[in-house]
Short mmCIF file of C-alpha atoms in Angstrom, two decimals:
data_model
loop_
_atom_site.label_atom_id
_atom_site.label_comp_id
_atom_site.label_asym_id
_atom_site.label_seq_id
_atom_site.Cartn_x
_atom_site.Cartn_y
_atom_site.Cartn_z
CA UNK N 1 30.23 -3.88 -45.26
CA UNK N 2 31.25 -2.81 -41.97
CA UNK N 3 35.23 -3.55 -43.09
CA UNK N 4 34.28 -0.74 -46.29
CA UNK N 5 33.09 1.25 -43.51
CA UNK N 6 36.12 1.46 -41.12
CA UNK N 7 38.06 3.17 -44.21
CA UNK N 8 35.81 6.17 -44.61
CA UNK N 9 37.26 9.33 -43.82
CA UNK N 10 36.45 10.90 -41.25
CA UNK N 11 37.47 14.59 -42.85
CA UNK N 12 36.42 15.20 -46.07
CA UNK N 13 37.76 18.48 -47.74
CA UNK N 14 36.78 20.17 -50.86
CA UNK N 15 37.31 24.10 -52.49
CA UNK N 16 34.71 25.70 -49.80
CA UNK N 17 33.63 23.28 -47.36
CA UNK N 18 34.72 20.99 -44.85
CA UNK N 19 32.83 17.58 -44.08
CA UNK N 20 33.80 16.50 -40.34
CA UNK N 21 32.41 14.31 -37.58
CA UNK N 22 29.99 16.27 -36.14
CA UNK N 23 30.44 16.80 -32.34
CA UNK N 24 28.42 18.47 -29.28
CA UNK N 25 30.68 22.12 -30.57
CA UNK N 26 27.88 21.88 -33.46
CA UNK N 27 24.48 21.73 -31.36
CA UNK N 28 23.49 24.92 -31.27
CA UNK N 29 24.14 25.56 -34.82
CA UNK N 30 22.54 22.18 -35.80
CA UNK N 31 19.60 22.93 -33.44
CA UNK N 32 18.67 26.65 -34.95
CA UNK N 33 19.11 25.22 -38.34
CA UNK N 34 17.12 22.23 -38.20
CA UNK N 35 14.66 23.55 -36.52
CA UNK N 36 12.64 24.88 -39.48
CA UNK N 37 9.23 23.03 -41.25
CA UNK N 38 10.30 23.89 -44.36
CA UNK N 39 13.66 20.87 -44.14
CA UNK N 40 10.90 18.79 -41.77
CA UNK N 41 8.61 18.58 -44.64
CA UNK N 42 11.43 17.07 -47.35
CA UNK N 43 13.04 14.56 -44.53
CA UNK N 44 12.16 11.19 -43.26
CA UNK N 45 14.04 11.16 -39.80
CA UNK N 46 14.16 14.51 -38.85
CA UNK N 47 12.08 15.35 -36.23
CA UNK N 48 10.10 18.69 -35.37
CA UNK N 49 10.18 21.16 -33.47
CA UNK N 50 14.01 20.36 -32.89
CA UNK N 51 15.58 20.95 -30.00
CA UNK N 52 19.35 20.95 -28.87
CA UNK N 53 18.62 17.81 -26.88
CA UNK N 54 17.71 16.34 -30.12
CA UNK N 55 21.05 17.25 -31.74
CA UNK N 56 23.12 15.96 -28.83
CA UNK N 57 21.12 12.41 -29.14
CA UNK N 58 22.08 12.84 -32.83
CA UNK N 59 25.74 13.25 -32.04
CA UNK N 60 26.37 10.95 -29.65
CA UNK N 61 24.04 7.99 -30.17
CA UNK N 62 23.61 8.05 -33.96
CA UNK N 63 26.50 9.90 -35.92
CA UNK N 64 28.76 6.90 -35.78
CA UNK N 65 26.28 4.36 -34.92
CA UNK N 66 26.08 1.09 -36.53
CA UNK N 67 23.59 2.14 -39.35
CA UNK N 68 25.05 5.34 -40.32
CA UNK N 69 28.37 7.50 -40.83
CA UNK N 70 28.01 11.25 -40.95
CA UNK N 71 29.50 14.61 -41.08
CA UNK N 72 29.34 17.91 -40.25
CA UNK N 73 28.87 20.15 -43.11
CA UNK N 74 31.39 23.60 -42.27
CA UNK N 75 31.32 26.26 -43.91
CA UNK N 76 34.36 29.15 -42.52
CA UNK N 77 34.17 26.52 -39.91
CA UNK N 78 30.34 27.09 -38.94
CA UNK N 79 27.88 24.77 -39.52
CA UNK N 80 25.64 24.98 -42.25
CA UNK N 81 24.14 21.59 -42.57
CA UNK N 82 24.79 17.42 -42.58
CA UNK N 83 25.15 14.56 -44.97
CA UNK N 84 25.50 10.55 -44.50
CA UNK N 85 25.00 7.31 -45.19
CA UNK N 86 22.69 5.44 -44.03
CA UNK N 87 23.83 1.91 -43.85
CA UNK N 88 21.78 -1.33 -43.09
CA UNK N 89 22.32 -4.83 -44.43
CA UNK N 90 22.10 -6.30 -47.66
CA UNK N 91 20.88 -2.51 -48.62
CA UNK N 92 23.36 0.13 -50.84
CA UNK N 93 24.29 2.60 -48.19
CA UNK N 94 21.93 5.45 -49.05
CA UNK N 95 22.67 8.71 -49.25
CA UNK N 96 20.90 11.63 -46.87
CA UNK N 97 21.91 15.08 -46.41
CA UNK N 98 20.16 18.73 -45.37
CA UNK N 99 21.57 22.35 -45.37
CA UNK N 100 20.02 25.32 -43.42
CA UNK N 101 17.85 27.29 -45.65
CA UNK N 102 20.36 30.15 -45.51
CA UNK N 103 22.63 27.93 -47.52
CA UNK N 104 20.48 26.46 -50.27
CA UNK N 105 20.85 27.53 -53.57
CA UNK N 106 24.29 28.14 -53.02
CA UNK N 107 25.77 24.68 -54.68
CA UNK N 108 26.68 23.54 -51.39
CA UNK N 109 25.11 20.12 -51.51
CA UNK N 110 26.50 19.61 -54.98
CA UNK N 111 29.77 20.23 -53.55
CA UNK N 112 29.36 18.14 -50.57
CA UNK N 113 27.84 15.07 -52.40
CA UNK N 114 30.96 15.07 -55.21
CA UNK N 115 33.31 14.68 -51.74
CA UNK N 116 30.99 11.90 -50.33
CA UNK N 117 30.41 9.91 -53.22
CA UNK N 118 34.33 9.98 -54.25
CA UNK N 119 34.81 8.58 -50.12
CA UNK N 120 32.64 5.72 -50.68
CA UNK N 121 33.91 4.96 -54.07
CA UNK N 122 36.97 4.97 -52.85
CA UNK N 123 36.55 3.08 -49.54
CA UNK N 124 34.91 0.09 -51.93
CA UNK N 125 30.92 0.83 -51.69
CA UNK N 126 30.10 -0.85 -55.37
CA UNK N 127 27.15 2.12 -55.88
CA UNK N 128 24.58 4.79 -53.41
CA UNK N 129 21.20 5.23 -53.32
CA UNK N 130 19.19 7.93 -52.46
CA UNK N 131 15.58 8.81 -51.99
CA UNK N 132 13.46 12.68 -52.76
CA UNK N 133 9.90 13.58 -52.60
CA UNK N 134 8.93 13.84 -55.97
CA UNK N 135 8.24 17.41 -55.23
CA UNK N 136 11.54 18.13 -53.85
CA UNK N 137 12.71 18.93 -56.98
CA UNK N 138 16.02 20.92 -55.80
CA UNK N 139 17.22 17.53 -54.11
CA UNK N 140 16.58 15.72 -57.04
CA UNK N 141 18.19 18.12 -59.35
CA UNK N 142 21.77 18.11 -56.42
CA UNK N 143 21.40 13.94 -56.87
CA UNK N 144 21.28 14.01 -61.03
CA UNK N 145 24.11 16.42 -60.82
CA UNK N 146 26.03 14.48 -59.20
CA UNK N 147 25.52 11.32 -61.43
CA UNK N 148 22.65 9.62 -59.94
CA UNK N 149 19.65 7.91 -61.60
CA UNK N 150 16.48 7.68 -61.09
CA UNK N 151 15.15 4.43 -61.16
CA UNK N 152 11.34 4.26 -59.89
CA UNK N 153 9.23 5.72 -57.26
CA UNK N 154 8.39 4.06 -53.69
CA UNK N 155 6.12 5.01 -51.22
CA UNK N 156 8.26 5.58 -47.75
CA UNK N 157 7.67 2.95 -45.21
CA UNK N 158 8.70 4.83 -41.97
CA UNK N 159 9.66 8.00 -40.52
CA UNK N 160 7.61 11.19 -41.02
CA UNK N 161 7.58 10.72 -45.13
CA UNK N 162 5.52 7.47 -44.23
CA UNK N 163 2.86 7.02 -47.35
CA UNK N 164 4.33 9.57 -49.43
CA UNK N 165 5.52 8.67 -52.65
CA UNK N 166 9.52 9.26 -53.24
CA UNK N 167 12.16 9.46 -56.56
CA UNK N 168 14.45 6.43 -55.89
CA UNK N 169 17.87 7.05 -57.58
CA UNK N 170 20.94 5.00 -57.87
CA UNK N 171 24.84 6.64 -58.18
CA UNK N 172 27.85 5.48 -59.82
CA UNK N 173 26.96 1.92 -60.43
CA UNK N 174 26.00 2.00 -63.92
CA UNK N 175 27.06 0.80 -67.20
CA UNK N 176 30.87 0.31 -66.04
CA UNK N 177 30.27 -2.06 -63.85
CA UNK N 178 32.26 -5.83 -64.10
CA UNK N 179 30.62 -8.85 -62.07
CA UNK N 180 33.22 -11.86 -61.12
CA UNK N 181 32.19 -15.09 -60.68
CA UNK N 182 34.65 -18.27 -59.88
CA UNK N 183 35.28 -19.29 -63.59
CA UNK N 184 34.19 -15.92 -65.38
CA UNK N 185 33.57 -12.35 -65.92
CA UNK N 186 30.32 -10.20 -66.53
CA UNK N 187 31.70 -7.50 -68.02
CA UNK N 188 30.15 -3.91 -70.29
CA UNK N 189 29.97 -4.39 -74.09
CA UNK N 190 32.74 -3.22 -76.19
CA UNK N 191 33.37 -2.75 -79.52
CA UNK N 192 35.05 -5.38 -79.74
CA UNK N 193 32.95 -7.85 -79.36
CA UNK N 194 30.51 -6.78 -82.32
CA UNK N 195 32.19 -10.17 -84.54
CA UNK N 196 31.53 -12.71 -82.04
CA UNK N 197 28.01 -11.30 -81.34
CA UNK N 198 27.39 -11.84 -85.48
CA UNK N 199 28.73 -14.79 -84.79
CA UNK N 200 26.93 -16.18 -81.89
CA UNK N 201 23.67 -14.60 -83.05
CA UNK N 202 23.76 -15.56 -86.98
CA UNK N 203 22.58 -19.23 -85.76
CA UNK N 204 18.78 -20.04 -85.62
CA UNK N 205 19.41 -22.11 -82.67
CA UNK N 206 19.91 -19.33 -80.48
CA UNK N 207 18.34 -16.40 -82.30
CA UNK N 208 14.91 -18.16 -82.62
CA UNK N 209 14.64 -18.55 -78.40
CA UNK N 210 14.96 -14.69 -78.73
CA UNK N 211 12.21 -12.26 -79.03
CA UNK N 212 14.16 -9.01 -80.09
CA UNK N 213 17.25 -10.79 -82.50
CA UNK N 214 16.53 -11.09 -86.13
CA UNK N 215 17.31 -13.52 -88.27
CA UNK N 216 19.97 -13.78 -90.45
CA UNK N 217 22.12 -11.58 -87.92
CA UNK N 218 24.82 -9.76 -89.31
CA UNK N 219 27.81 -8.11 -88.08
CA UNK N 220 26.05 -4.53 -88.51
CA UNK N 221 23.33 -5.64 -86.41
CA UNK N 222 25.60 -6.33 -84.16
CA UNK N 223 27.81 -3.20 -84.58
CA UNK N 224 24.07 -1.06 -84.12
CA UNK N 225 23.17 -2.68 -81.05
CA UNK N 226 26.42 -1.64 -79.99
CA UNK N 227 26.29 1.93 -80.54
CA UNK N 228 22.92 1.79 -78.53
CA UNK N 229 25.32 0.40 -75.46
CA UNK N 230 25.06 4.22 -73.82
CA UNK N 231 27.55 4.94 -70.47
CA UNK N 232 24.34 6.83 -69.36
CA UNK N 233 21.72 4.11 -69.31
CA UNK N 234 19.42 3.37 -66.40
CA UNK N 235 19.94 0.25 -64.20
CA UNK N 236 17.24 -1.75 -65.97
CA UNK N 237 18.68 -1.35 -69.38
CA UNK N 238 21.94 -2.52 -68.37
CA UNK N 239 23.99 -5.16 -70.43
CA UNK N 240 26.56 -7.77 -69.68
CA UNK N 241 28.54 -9.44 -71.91
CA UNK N 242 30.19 -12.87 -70.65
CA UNK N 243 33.75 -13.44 -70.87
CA UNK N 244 35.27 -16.54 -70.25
CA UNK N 245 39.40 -16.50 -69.84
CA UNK N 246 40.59 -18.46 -73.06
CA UNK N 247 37.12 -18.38 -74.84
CA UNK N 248 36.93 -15.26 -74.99
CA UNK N 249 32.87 -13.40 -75.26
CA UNK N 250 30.33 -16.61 -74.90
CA UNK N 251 26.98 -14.88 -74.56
CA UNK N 252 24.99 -11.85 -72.53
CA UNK N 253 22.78 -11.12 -69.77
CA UNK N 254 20.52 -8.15 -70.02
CA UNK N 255 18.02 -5.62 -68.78
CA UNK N 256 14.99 -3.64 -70.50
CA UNK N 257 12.24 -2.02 -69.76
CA UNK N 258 8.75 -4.18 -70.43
CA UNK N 259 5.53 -2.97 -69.98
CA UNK N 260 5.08 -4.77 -66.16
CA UNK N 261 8.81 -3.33 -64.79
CA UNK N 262 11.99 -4.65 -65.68
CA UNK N 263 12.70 -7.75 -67.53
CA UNK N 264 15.89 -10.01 -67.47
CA UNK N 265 17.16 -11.93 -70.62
CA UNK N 266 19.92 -13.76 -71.93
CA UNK N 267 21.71 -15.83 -74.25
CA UNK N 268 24.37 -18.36 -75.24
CA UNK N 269 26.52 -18.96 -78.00
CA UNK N 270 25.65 -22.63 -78.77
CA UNK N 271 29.34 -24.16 -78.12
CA UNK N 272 29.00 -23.13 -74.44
CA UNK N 273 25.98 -24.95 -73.84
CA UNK N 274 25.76 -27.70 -71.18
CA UNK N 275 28.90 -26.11 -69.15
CA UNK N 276 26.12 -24.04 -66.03
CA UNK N 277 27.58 -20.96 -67.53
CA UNK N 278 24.12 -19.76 -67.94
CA UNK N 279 22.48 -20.46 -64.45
CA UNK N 280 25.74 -18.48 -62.97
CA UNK N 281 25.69 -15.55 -65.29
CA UNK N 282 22.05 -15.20 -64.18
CA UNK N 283 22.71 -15.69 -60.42
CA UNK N 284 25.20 -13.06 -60.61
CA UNK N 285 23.31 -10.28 -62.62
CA UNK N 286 20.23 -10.86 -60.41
CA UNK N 287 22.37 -10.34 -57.65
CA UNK N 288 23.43 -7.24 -59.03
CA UNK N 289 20.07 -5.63 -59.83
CA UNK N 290 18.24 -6.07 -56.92
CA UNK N 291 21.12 -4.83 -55.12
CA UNK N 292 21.51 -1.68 -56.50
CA UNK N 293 17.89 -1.34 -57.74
CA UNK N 294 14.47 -0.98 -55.45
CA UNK N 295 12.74 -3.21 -58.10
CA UNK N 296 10.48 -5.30 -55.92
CA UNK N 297 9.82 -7.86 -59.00
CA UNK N 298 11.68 -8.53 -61.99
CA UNK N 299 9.77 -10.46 -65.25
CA UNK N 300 11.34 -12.63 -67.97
CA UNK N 301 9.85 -15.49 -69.68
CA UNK N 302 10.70 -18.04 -72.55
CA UNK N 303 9.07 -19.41 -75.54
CA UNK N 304 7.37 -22.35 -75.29
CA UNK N 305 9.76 -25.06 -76.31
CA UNK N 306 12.85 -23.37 -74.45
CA UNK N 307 12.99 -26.21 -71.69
CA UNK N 308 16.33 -25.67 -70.91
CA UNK N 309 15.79 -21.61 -70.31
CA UNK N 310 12.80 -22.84 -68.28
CA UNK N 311 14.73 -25.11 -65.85
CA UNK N 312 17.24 -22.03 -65.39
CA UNK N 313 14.63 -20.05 -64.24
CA UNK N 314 12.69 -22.29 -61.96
CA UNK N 315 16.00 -23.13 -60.62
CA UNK N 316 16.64 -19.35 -59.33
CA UNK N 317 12.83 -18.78 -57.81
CA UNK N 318 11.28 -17.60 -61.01
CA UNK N 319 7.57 -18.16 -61.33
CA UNK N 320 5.15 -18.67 -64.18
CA UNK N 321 2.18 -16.34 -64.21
CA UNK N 322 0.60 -16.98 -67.35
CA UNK N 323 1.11 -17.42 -70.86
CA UNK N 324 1.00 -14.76 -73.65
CA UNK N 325 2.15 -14.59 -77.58
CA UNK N 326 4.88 -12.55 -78.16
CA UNK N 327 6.69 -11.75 -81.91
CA UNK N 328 10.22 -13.90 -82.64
CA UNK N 329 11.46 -11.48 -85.16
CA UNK N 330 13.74 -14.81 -85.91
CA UNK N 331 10.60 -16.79 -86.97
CA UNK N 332 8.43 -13.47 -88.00
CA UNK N 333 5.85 -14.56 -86.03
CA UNK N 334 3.78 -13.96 -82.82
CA UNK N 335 4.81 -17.64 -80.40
CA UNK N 336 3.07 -18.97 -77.16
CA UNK N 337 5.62 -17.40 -74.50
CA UNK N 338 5.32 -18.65 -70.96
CA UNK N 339 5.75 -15.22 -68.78
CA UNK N 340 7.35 -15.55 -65.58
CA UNK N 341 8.49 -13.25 -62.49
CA UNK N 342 11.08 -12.87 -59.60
CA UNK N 343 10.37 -10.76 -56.63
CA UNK N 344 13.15 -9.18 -54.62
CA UNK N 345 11.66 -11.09 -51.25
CA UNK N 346 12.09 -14.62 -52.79
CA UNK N 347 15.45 -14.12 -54.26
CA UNK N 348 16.70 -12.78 -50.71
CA UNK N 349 14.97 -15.54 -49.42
CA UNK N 350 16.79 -18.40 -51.30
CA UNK N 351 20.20 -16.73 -51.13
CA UNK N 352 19.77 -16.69 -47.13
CA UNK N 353 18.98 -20.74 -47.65
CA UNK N 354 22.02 -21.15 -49.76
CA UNK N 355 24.04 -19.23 -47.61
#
């Protein structure tokens, strides 16, 4: 990350403002600004009462510090407020800004955020994240504005929002996303791909592991699933079909909402069976999600008989919790399903092992 660091800008410029590295020239402004409880109520690391010593420490120590990359908000060449990213490993780099209460309601943060997120984009950050009080709803309205989604809530851990339950959103990392492995691609759902779907699907051996797949499957089942395939969609209903150069679409990973949190499933066209296509596909989406999500756990689960899904999962860290019944609209009936989970912890715990 630090290599996608080195080629932000260190100017940003867009039709009113000017987003620089913010120097001691800006303490005084910073300091009468910032110095208000109204912006010390909405902000984790901003202390208060603030002080010019507190804006030269912020300057010098912090601006371009390891864990963060910042500018200077101008406006006419005065300074009107600050935005960064806050960068720490194996996180997204989130996103943090504030603007003196002179300038709010102005569109300035809008503004600012378009420039920012178009830097990082461009300098190779895959997605942001950013965090609001759930009251804060003028932050939260600058963050959807700007494309970001709101994927959960979290309590804050640390700073002077500790306990206090936040909006988690996610920006620019959505349904366009492609995933490269060694031998394949994770790539959106087109079109395109509605025949080999039918195709794929239309055969009880893989439709009747499957909960949500009827049975016969026809090619306008698989044309209406992919009109569902919004560019808008949340993280955790994220699709990925799987490409493999030659072979052309051999199965998908997924995402949807369950009633626990997010839930992870998958499947195979039968010729591809056998070849580990599976257990990468997996390893890479999983990768993906808790990488640009703040999902602490994510659930999945297979019917009963579905060794082979089974040994996928315990392979990646997946626990079973319990079992359930659960409708195979294949079979048209309710089956014993053995439910499973994932949390975030474990997977970054195995990947460290592997690594």
């Amino acid at each position: 990350m630090n290599s996608i660091k080195d080629r932000l800008p260190a100017t940003l410029t867009t039709d009113r403002l000017v987003l620089t590295t913010p120097t001691l020239a800006h303490v005084p402004e910073m300091a009468v600004l910032a110095n208000n409880q109204a912006i010390y109520e909405v902000l984790s690391r901003l202390p208060h009462p603030y002080a010019e010593s507190d804006g030269r420490f912020f300057v010098e120590e912090i601006a371009r510090g390891p864990e963060e990359f910042a500018w200077a908000i101008l406006l006419e060449g005065r300074y009107i407020g600050g935005m960064g990213l806050h960068l720490l490993p194996d996180q997204l780099p989130e996103l943090g800004y504030w603007l003196g209460e002179p300038h709010w309601g102005k569109g300035y943060a809008t503004e600012a955020a378009h420039a920012v997120i178009a830097a990082a984009r461009e300098a190779g950050y895959p997605a942001l994240r950013s965090r609001a009080l759930l009251s804060n709803t003028g932050s939260r309205n600058v963050l959807r504005k700007v494309g970001f989604i709101e994927t959960g809530e979290v309590v804050d851990q640390a700073g002077t929002l500790v306990g206090k339950t936040m909006a988690h959103a996610v920006g620019f990392r959505q349904m366009n996303v492609t995933l490269r492995t060694p031998h394949f691609v994770l790539r959106p759902a087109q079109v395109g791909d509605a025949e080999a779907i039918a195709r794929y699907l239309n055969d009880f051996a893989v439709a009747g592991n499957l909960a949500r797949v009827p049975f016969p499957y026809h090619l306008s089942d698989a044309k209406a699933w992919l009109r569902s395939r919004k560019p808008n969609l949340p993280v955790e209903e994220t699709n990925f079909s799987i490409e493999l150069p030659g072979e052309g679409l051999a199965g998908h990973v997924g995402f949807h909402m369950g009633p626990q949190g997010p839930i992870i499933g998958y499947w195979l066209g039968q010729p591809f069976w056998g070849r580990g296509i599976m257990t990468t596909a997996v390893t890479a989406s999983l990768d993906w999600f808790f990488d640009t999500t703040n999902a602490e756990t994510i659930y999945s689960g297979v019917f009963h008989f579905n060794a082979a899904s089974l040994a996928i999962q315990r392979k990646l860290g997946f626990t079973e919790t319990g079992r359930s019944t659960l409708l195979c609209l294949a079979r048209g009936a309710e089956v014993e399903h053995i439910d499973t989970k994932l949390t975030q912890s474990v997977w970054k715990a195995r990947k460290n092992e592997v690594s």
